[in-house]
């Protein structure tokens, strides 16, 4: 899987996302786009940027000015269960979610959306999508590494995701990044399909007990 696509890890065409409170099914069309929705949003701070190791672009915090581009990316990556303008605005202006975008000089190439809850040790991947025209350039992997750093920065210990059992591309991608499959959620998706639970421990030491989902 060159990149990871998914909504709460949907079927995975070009994106993946999780369902909380909305169903998520990674788009099965390609790369690793991930969508995993859980529903909160980024604080209103100035966007921070990170130079890409390959020198092909940068990763930074998304802002409301990016919504038009994010909607175009949604349409390219997902054939259903797309985030709306209202959803993006809500997520970008609340304080319990963080959205990062991968960009070059011309356009947004991909994004990843991370959700947090108070008093939880988990950061949850809600949505990950990469433009099909930019697959196999390591963009999804760079976005995931950025999410891991953000989870650690916030003092959380785990990065979590869900995906459909048949989404082998997303499962393989997460396995390569060090995630473990730790169980299932019965009838997780709107169509009654179970979800595979994925967890990655980011902080060594302490209890190895898996946190409650």
PDB file of C-alpha atoms in Angstrom:
ATOM      1  CA  UNK A   1       0.000   0.000   0.000  1.00  0.00           C
ATOM      2  CA  UNK A   2       1.916   2.967  -1.128  1.00  0.00           C
ATOM      3  CA  UNK A   3      -0.008   5.279   1.089  1.00  0.00           C
ATOM      4  CA  UNK A   4      -2.703   4.790   3.562  1.00  0.00           C
ATOM      5  CA  UNK A   5      -6.195   5.786   2.868  1.00  0.00           C
ATOM      6  CA  UNK A   6      -8.974   5.439   5.168  1.00  0.00           C
ATOM      7  CA  UNK A   7     -11.767   6.782   7.179  1.00  0.00           C
ATOM      8  CA  UNK A   8     -12.070   5.220  10.331  1.00  0.00           C
ATOM      9  CA  UNK A   9     -10.588   3.152   8.099  1.00  0.00           C
ATOM     10  CA  UNK A  10     -13.097   2.723   5.454  1.00  0.00           C
ATOM     11  CA  UNK A  11     -12.800   0.429   2.556  1.00  0.00           C
ATOM     12  CA  UNK A  12     -10.031   2.432   1.286  1.00  0.00           C
ATOM     13  CA  UNK A  13     -10.101   3.838  -2.108  1.00  0.00           C
ATOM     14  CA  UNK A  14      -7.932   6.727  -1.346  1.00  0.00           C
ATOM     15  CA  UNK A  15      -8.903   7.529   2.172  1.00  0.00           C
ATOM     16  CA  UNK A  16      -9.749   6.007   5.466  1.00  0.00           C
ATOM     17  CA  UNK A  17     -11.907   7.137   8.340  1.00  0.00           C
ATOM     18  CA  UNK A  18     -13.451   5.876  11.520  1.00  0.00           C
ATOM     19  CA  UNK A  19     -16.997   6.180  12.616  1.00  0.00           C
ATOM     20  CA  UNK A  20     -17.673   8.174  15.663  1.00  0.00           C
ATOM     21  CA  UNK A  21     -20.350   9.524  15.356  1.00  0.00           C
ATOM     22  CA  UNK A  22     -20.531   8.970  11.645  1.00  0.00           C
ATOM     23  CA  UNK A  23     -19.817   5.815   9.768  1.00  0.00           C
ATOM     24  CA  UNK A  24     -16.449   5.610   8.171  1.00  0.00           C
ATOM     25  CA  UNK A  25     -15.215   3.255   5.574  1.00  0.00           C
ATOM     26  CA  UNK A  26     -11.807   3.618   3.964  1.00  0.00           C
ATOM     27  CA  UNK A  27     -11.987   4.321   0.348  1.00  0.00           C
ATOM     28  CA  UNK A  28     -10.906   1.255  -1.515  1.00  0.00           C
ATOM     29  CA  UNK A  29      -9.403   2.848  -4.495  1.00  0.00           C
ATOM     30  CA  UNK A  30      -5.768   3.053  -3.753  1.00  0.00           C
ATOM     31  CA  UNK A  31      -3.147   4.530  -1.551  1.00  0.00           C
ATOM     32  CA  UNK A  32      -3.535   4.881   2.124  1.00  0.00           C
ATOM     33  CA  UNK A  33      -6.158   7.349   2.804  1.00  0.00           C
ATOM     34  CA  UNK A  34      -7.631   6.931   6.148  1.00  0.00           C
ATOM     35  CA  UNK A  35     -10.680   8.181   7.632  1.00  0.00           C
ATOM     36  CA  UNK A  36     -11.544   7.556  11.123  1.00  0.00           C
ATOM     37  CA  UNK A  37     -14.067   9.970  12.471  1.00  0.00           C
ATOM     38  CA  UNK A  38     -14.514  10.726  16.049  1.00  0.00           C
ATOM     39  CA  UNK A  39     -15.535  14.243  16.121  1.00  0.00           C
ATOM     40  CA  UNK A  40     -13.629  17.051  17.719  1.00  0.00           C
ATOM     41  CA  UNK A  41     -11.340  19.726  16.439  1.00  0.00           C
ATOM     42  CA  UNK A  42      -8.240  21.756  16.275  1.00  0.00           C
ATOM     43  CA  UNK A  43      -7.426  24.718  18.442  1.00  0.00           C
ATOM     44  CA  UNK A  44      -7.241  28.189  16.935  1.00  0.00           C
ATOM     45  CA  UNK A  45      -3.512  28.561  17.151  1.00  0.00           C
ATOM     46  CA  UNK A  46      -1.220  29.603  14.354  1.00  0.00           C
ATOM     47  CA  UNK A  47      -0.417  26.688  12.064  1.00  0.00           C
ATOM     48  CA  UNK A  48       2.907  25.039  12.687  1.00  0.00           C
ATOM     49  CA  UNK A  49       4.821  23.577   9.781  1.00  0.00           C
ATOM     50  CA  UNK A  50       7.245  20.716   9.372  1.00  0.00           C
ATOM     51  CA  UNK A  51       9.573  20.403   6.428  1.00  0.00           C
ATOM     52  CA  UNK A  52       9.234  17.111   4.655  1.00  0.00           C
ATOM     53  CA  UNK A  53      12.253  14.807   4.934  1.00  0.00           C
ATOM     54  CA  UNK A  54      12.178  14.279   1.187  1.00  0.00           C
ATOM     55  CA  UNK A  55      12.038  17.990   0.460  1.00  0.00           C
ATOM     56  CA  UNK A  56       8.882  17.596  -1.641  1.00  0.00           C
ATOM     57  CA  UNK A  57       6.598  19.659   0.570  1.00  0.00           C
ATOM     58  CA  UNK A  58       5.645  20.394   4.127  1.00  0.00           C
ATOM     59  CA  UNK A  59       3.177  19.292   6.760  1.00  0.00           C
ATOM     60  CA  UNK A  60       1.366  21.971   8.752  1.00  0.00           C
ATOM     61  CA  UNK A  61      -1.773  22.534  10.779  1.00  0.00           C
ATOM     62  CA  UNK A  62      -4.891  23.008   8.686  1.00  0.00           C
ATOM     63  CA  UNK A  63      -6.853  26.258   8.950  1.00  0.00           C
ATOM     64  CA  UNK A  64     -10.380  27.279   7.865  1.00  0.00           C
ATOM     65  CA  UNK A  65      -8.782  28.760   4.724  1.00  0.00           C
ATOM     66  CA  UNK A  66      -7.994  25.176   3.659  1.00  0.00           C
ATOM     67  CA  UNK A  67     -11.611  23.984   3.690  1.00  0.00           C
ATOM     68  CA  UNK A  68     -12.232  24.462  -0.045  1.00  0.00           C
ATOM     69  CA  UNK A  69      -9.130  22.395  -0.854  1.00  0.00           C
ATOM     70  CA  UNK A  70     -10.078  19.751   1.715  1.00  0.00           C
ATOM     71  CA  UNK A  71     -13.512  19.387   0.132  1.00  0.00           C
ATOM     72  CA  UNK A  72     -11.900  18.821  -3.267  1.00  0.00           C
ATOM     73  CA  UNK A  73      -9.676  16.181  -1.695  1.00  0.00           C
ATOM     74  CA  UNK A  74     -12.701  14.507  -0.081  1.00  0.00           C
ATOM     75  CA  UNK A  75     -14.393  14.237  -3.462  1.00  0.00           C
ATOM     76  CA  UNK A  76     -11.287  12.690  -5.020  1.00  0.00           C
ATOM     77  CA  UNK A  77     -10.677  10.216  -2.219  1.00  0.00           C
ATOM     78  CA  UNK A  78     -14.120   9.081  -1.083  1.00  0.00           C
ATOM     79  CA  UNK A  79     -17.123   7.969  -3.026  1.00  0.00           C
ATOM     80  CA  UNK A  80     -19.375   8.213   0.050  1.00  0.00           C
ATOM     81  CA  UNK A  81     -19.314   9.291   3.683  1.00  0.00           C
ATOM     82  CA  UNK A  82     -17.623  12.557   2.773  1.00  0.00           C
ATOM     83  CA  UNK A  83     -16.951  15.236   5.340  1.00  0.00           C
ATOM     84  CA  UNK A  84     -18.946  18.382   4.625  1.00  0.00           C
ATOM     85  CA  UNK A  85     -17.930  22.022   4.798  1.00  0.00           C
ATOM     86  CA  UNK A  86     -19.820  22.322   8.066  1.00  0.00           C
ATOM     87  CA  UNK A  87     -18.034  19.260   9.494  1.00  0.00           C
ATOM     88  CA  UNK A  88     -14.606  20.567   8.561  1.00  0.00           C
ATOM     89  CA  UNK A  89     -15.333  23.978  10.036  1.00  0.00           C
ATOM     90  CA  UNK A  90     -16.568  22.375  13.252  1.00  0.00           C
ATOM     91  CA  UNK A  91     -13.490  20.167  13.500  1.00  0.00           C
ATOM     92  CA  UNK A  92     -11.053  22.965  12.743  1.00  0.00           C
ATOM     93  CA  UNK A  93     -12.503  25.408  15.243  1.00  0.00           C
ATOM     94  CA  UNK A  94     -13.006  23.165  18.248  1.00  0.00           C
ATOM     95  CA  UNK A  95     -10.330  22.185  20.700  1.00  0.00           C
ATOM     96  CA  UNK A  96     -10.429  18.376  20.784  1.00  0.00           C
ATOM     97  CA  UNK A  97      -9.166  17.647  17.279  1.00  0.00           C
ATOM     98  CA  UNK A  98      -6.105  18.408  15.213  1.00  0.00           C
ATOM     99  CA  UNK A  99      -5.915  18.354  11.430  1.00  0.00           C
ATOM    100  CA  UNK A 100      -2.633  18.311   9.535  1.00  0.00           C
ATOM    101  CA  UNK A 101      -2.226  18.856   5.801  1.00  0.00           C
ATOM    102  CA  UNK A 102       0.601  17.818   3.499  1.00  0.00           C
ATOM    103  CA  UNK A 103       1.211  20.515   0.904  1.00  0.00           C
ATOM    104  CA  UNK A 104       3.505  21.474  -1.918  1.00  0.00           C
ATOM    105  CA  UNK A 105       3.737  24.905  -3.518  1.00  0.00           C
ATOM    106  CA  UNK A 106       0.534  24.378  -5.499  1.00  0.00           C
ATOM    107  CA  UNK A 107      -1.963  22.368  -3.489  1.00  0.00           C
ATOM    108  CA  UNK A 108      -2.865  20.186  -0.530  1.00  0.00           C
ATOM    109  CA  UNK A 109      -1.786  16.623  -1.263  1.00  0.00           C
ATOM    110  CA  UNK A 110      -3.295  14.910   1.783  1.00  0.00           C
ATOM    111  CA  UNK A 111      -4.570  15.385   5.308  1.00  0.00           C
ATOM    112  CA  UNK A 112      -4.918  13.548   8.600  1.00  0.00           C
ATOM    113  CA  UNK A 113      -7.406  14.265  11.370  1.00  0.00           C
ATOM    114  CA  UNK A 114      -6.741  13.292  14.964  1.00  0.00           C
ATOM    115  CA  UNK A 115      -9.264  13.314  17.832  1.00  0.00           C
ATOM    116  CA  UNK A 116      -8.792  13.523  21.578  1.00  0.00           C
ATOM    117  CA  UNK A 117     -11.017  13.139  24.617  1.00  0.00           C
ATOM    118  CA  UNK A 118     -10.428  14.550  28.065  1.00  0.00           C
ATOM    119  CA  UNK A 119      -9.014  12.097  30.597  1.00  0.00           C
ATOM    120  CA  UNK A 120      -8.119   9.608  27.880  1.00  0.00           C
ATOM    121  CA  UNK A 121      -4.640   8.307  27.091  1.00  0.00           C
ATOM    122  CA  UNK A 122      -5.586   7.749  23.455  1.00  0.00           C
ATOM    123  CA  UNK A 123      -5.357   9.880  20.337  1.00  0.00           C
ATOM    124  CA  UNK A 124      -7.746   8.568  17.667  1.00  0.00           C
ATOM    125  CA  UNK A 125      -7.116   8.723  13.969  1.00  0.00           C
ATOM    126  CA  UNK A 126     -10.395   9.866  12.489  1.00  0.00           C
ATOM    127  CA  UNK A 127      -9.571  10.500   8.869  1.00  0.00           C
ATOM    128  CA  UNK A 128      -6.575  10.112   6.585  1.00  0.00           C
ATOM    129  CA  UNK A 129      -6.651  10.874   2.876  1.00  0.00           C
ATOM    130  CA  UNK A 130      -4.087  11.363   0.127  1.00  0.00           C
ATOM    131  CA  UNK A 131      -4.838  12.710  -3.329  1.00  0.00           C
ATOM    132  CA  UNK A 132      -4.701   9.731  -5.743  1.00  0.00           C
ATOM    133  CA  UNK A 133      -2.415  11.780  -7.992  1.00  0.00           C
ATOM    134  CA  UNK A 134       0.183  11.836  -5.210  1.00  0.00           C
ATOM    135  CA  UNK A 135       0.105   8.213  -4.093  1.00  0.00           C
ATOM    136  CA  UNK A 136       3.267   6.254  -3.395  1.00  0.00           C
ATOM    137  CA  UNK A 137       5.262   9.270  -2.322  1.00  0.00           C
ATOM    138  CA  UNK A 138       5.235   8.472   1.384  1.00  0.00           C
ATOM    139  CA  UNK A 139       2.704  11.198   2.193  1.00  0.00           C
ATOM    140  CA  UNK A 140       0.428   9.024   4.323  1.00  0.00           C
ATOM    141  CA  UNK A 141       3.411   7.716   6.263  1.00  0.00           C
ATOM    142  CA  UNK A 142       4.662  11.262   6.927  1.00  0.00           C
ATOM    143  CA  UNK A 143       1.220  12.325   8.094  1.00  0.00           C
ATOM    144  CA  UNK A 144       1.009   9.357  10.462  1.00  0.00           C
ATOM    145  CA  UNK A 145       4.419  10.143  11.943  1.00  0.00           C
ATOM    146  CA  UNK A 146       3.239  13.708  12.490  1.00  0.00           C
ATOM    147  CA  UNK A 147       0.172  12.403  14.334  1.00  0.00           C
ATOM    148  CA  UNK A 148       2.373  10.236  16.542  1.00  0.00           C
ATOM    149  CA  UNK A 149       4.458  13.254  17.531  1.00  0.00           C
ATOM    150  CA  UNK A 150       1.297  15.210  18.307  1.00  0.00           C
ATOM    151  CA  UNK A 151      -0.072  12.421  20.504  1.00  0.00           C
ATOM    152  CA  UNK A 152       3.191  12.319  22.461  1.00  0.00           C
ATOM    153  CA  UNK A 153       3.310  16.111  22.711  1.00  0.00           C
ATOM    154  CA  UNK A 154      -0.112  16.063  24.362  1.00  0.00           C
ATOM    155  CA  UNK A 155       1.025  13.480  26.897  1.00  0.00           C
ATOM    156  CA  UNK A 156      -1.094  10.633  25.487  1.00  0.00           C
ATOM    157  CA  UNK A 157       0.256   7.107  25.270  1.00  0.00           C
ATOM    158  CA  UNK A 158      -1.622   5.431  22.420  1.00  0.00           C
ATOM    159  CA  UNK A 159      -2.627   6.069  18.830  1.00  0.00           C
ATOM    160  CA  UNK A 160      -5.815   4.222  17.887  1.00  0.00           C
ATOM    161  CA  UNK A 161      -7.726   3.495  14.700  1.00  0.00           C
ATOM    162  CA  UNK A 162     -10.461   1.233  13.369  1.00  0.00           C
ATOM    163  CA  UNK A 163     -10.873  -0.349   9.969  1.00  0.00           C
ATOM    164  CA  UNK A 164     -13.051  -2.851   8.190  1.00  0.00           C
ATOM    165  CA  UNK A 165     -11.858  -6.476   8.178  1.00  0.00           C
ATOM    166  CA  UNK A 166     -11.705  -6.497   4.366  1.00  0.00           C
ATOM    167  CA  UNK A 167      -9.543  -3.381   4.233  1.00  0.00           C
ATOM    168  CA  UNK A 168      -6.338  -5.358   3.959  1.00  0.00           C
ATOM    169  CA  UNK A 169      -4.384  -2.432   2.552  1.00  0.00           C
ATOM    170  CA  UNK A 170      -5.038  -0.284   5.611  1.00  0.00           C
ATOM    171  CA  UNK A 171      -4.405  -3.164   7.980  1.00  0.00           C
ATOM    172  CA  UNK A 172      -1.072  -3.865   6.291  1.00  0.00           C
ATOM    173  CA  UNK A 173      -0.132  -0.186   6.330  1.00  0.00           C
ATOM    174  CA  UNK A 174      -0.854   0.128  10.050  1.00  0.00           C
ATOM    175  CA  UNK A 175       1.009  -3.100  10.768  1.00  0.00           C
ATOM    176  CA  UNK A 176       4.072  -1.685   9.019  1.00  0.00           C
ATOM    177  CA  UNK A 177       3.838   1.365  11.270  1.00  0.00           C
ATOM    178  CA  UNK A 178       3.808  -0.764  14.410  1.00  0.00           C
ATOM    179  CA  UNK A 179       0.086  -1.015  15.180  1.00  0.00           C
ATOM    180  CA  UNK A 180      -1.351  -4.149  16.767  1.00  0.00           C
ATOM    181  CA  UNK A 181      -4.800  -5.536  16.043  1.00  0.00           C
ATOM    182  CA  UNK A 182      -6.307  -5.789  19.494  1.00  0.00           C
ATOM    183  CA  UNK A 183      -9.900  -6.836  18.925  1.00  0.00           C
ATOM    184  CA  UNK A 184     -13.171  -6.061  17.187  1.00  0.00           C
ATOM    185  CA  UNK A 185     -16.148  -3.793  17.674  1.00  0.00           C
ATOM    186  CA  UNK A 186     -19.301  -5.621  16.663  1.00  0.00           C
ATOM    187  CA  UNK A 187     -21.547  -3.937  14.112  1.00  0.00           C
ATOM    188  CA  UNK A 188     -19.460  -0.776  14.273  1.00  0.00           C
ATOM    189  CA  UNK A 189     -20.373   0.585  10.848  1.00  0.00           C
ATOM    190  CA  UNK A 190     -23.757   1.766   9.659  1.00  0.00           C
ATOM    191  CA  UNK A 191     -24.141  -1.272   7.411  1.00  0.00           C
ATOM    192  CA  UNK A 192     -23.560  -3.638  10.351  1.00  0.00           C
ATOM    193  CA  UNK A 193     -19.958  -4.578   9.560  1.00  0.00           C
ATOM    194  CA  UNK A 194     -17.531  -5.130  12.447  1.00  0.00           C
ATOM    195  CA  UNK A 195     -14.451  -2.942  12.936  1.00  0.00           C
ATOM    196  CA  UNK A 196     -10.912  -4.163  13.551  1.00  0.00           C
ATOM    197  CA  UNK A 197      -9.390  -2.232  16.472  1.00  0.00           C
ATOM    198  CA  UNK A 198      -5.827  -1.028  15.946  1.00  0.00           C
ATOM    199  CA  UNK A 199      -3.555   0.351  18.663  1.00  0.00           C
ATOM    200  CA  UNK A 200       0.026   1.584  18.791  1.00  0.00           C
ATOM    201  CA  UNK A 201       1.792   2.330  22.055  1.00  0.00           C
ATOM    202  CA  UNK A 202       3.828   5.522  21.710  1.00  0.00           C
ATOM    203  CA  UNK A 203       5.219   5.965  25.226  1.00  0.00           C
ATOM    204  CA  UNK A 204       7.465   3.169  26.572  1.00  0.00           C
ATOM    205  CA  UNK A 205       7.360   1.912  30.130  1.00  0.00           C
ATOM    206  CA  UNK A 206       4.489   1.774  32.568  1.00  0.00           C
ATOM    207  CA  UNK A 207       1.562  -0.559  32.238  1.00  0.00           C
ATOM    208  CA  UNK A 208       1.273  -2.518  28.992  1.00  0.00           C
ATOM    209  CA  UNK A 209      -2.458  -2.960  29.504  1.00  0.00           C
ATOM    210  CA  UNK A 210      -4.503  -1.844  26.525  1.00  0.00           C
ATOM    211  CA  UNK A 211      -6.702   1.185  27.241  1.00  0.00           C
ATOM    212  CA  UNK A 212     -10.441   0.829  26.963  1.00  0.00           C
ATOM    213  CA  UNK A 213     -11.746   1.938  23.542  1.00  0.00           C
TER     214      UNK A 213
END
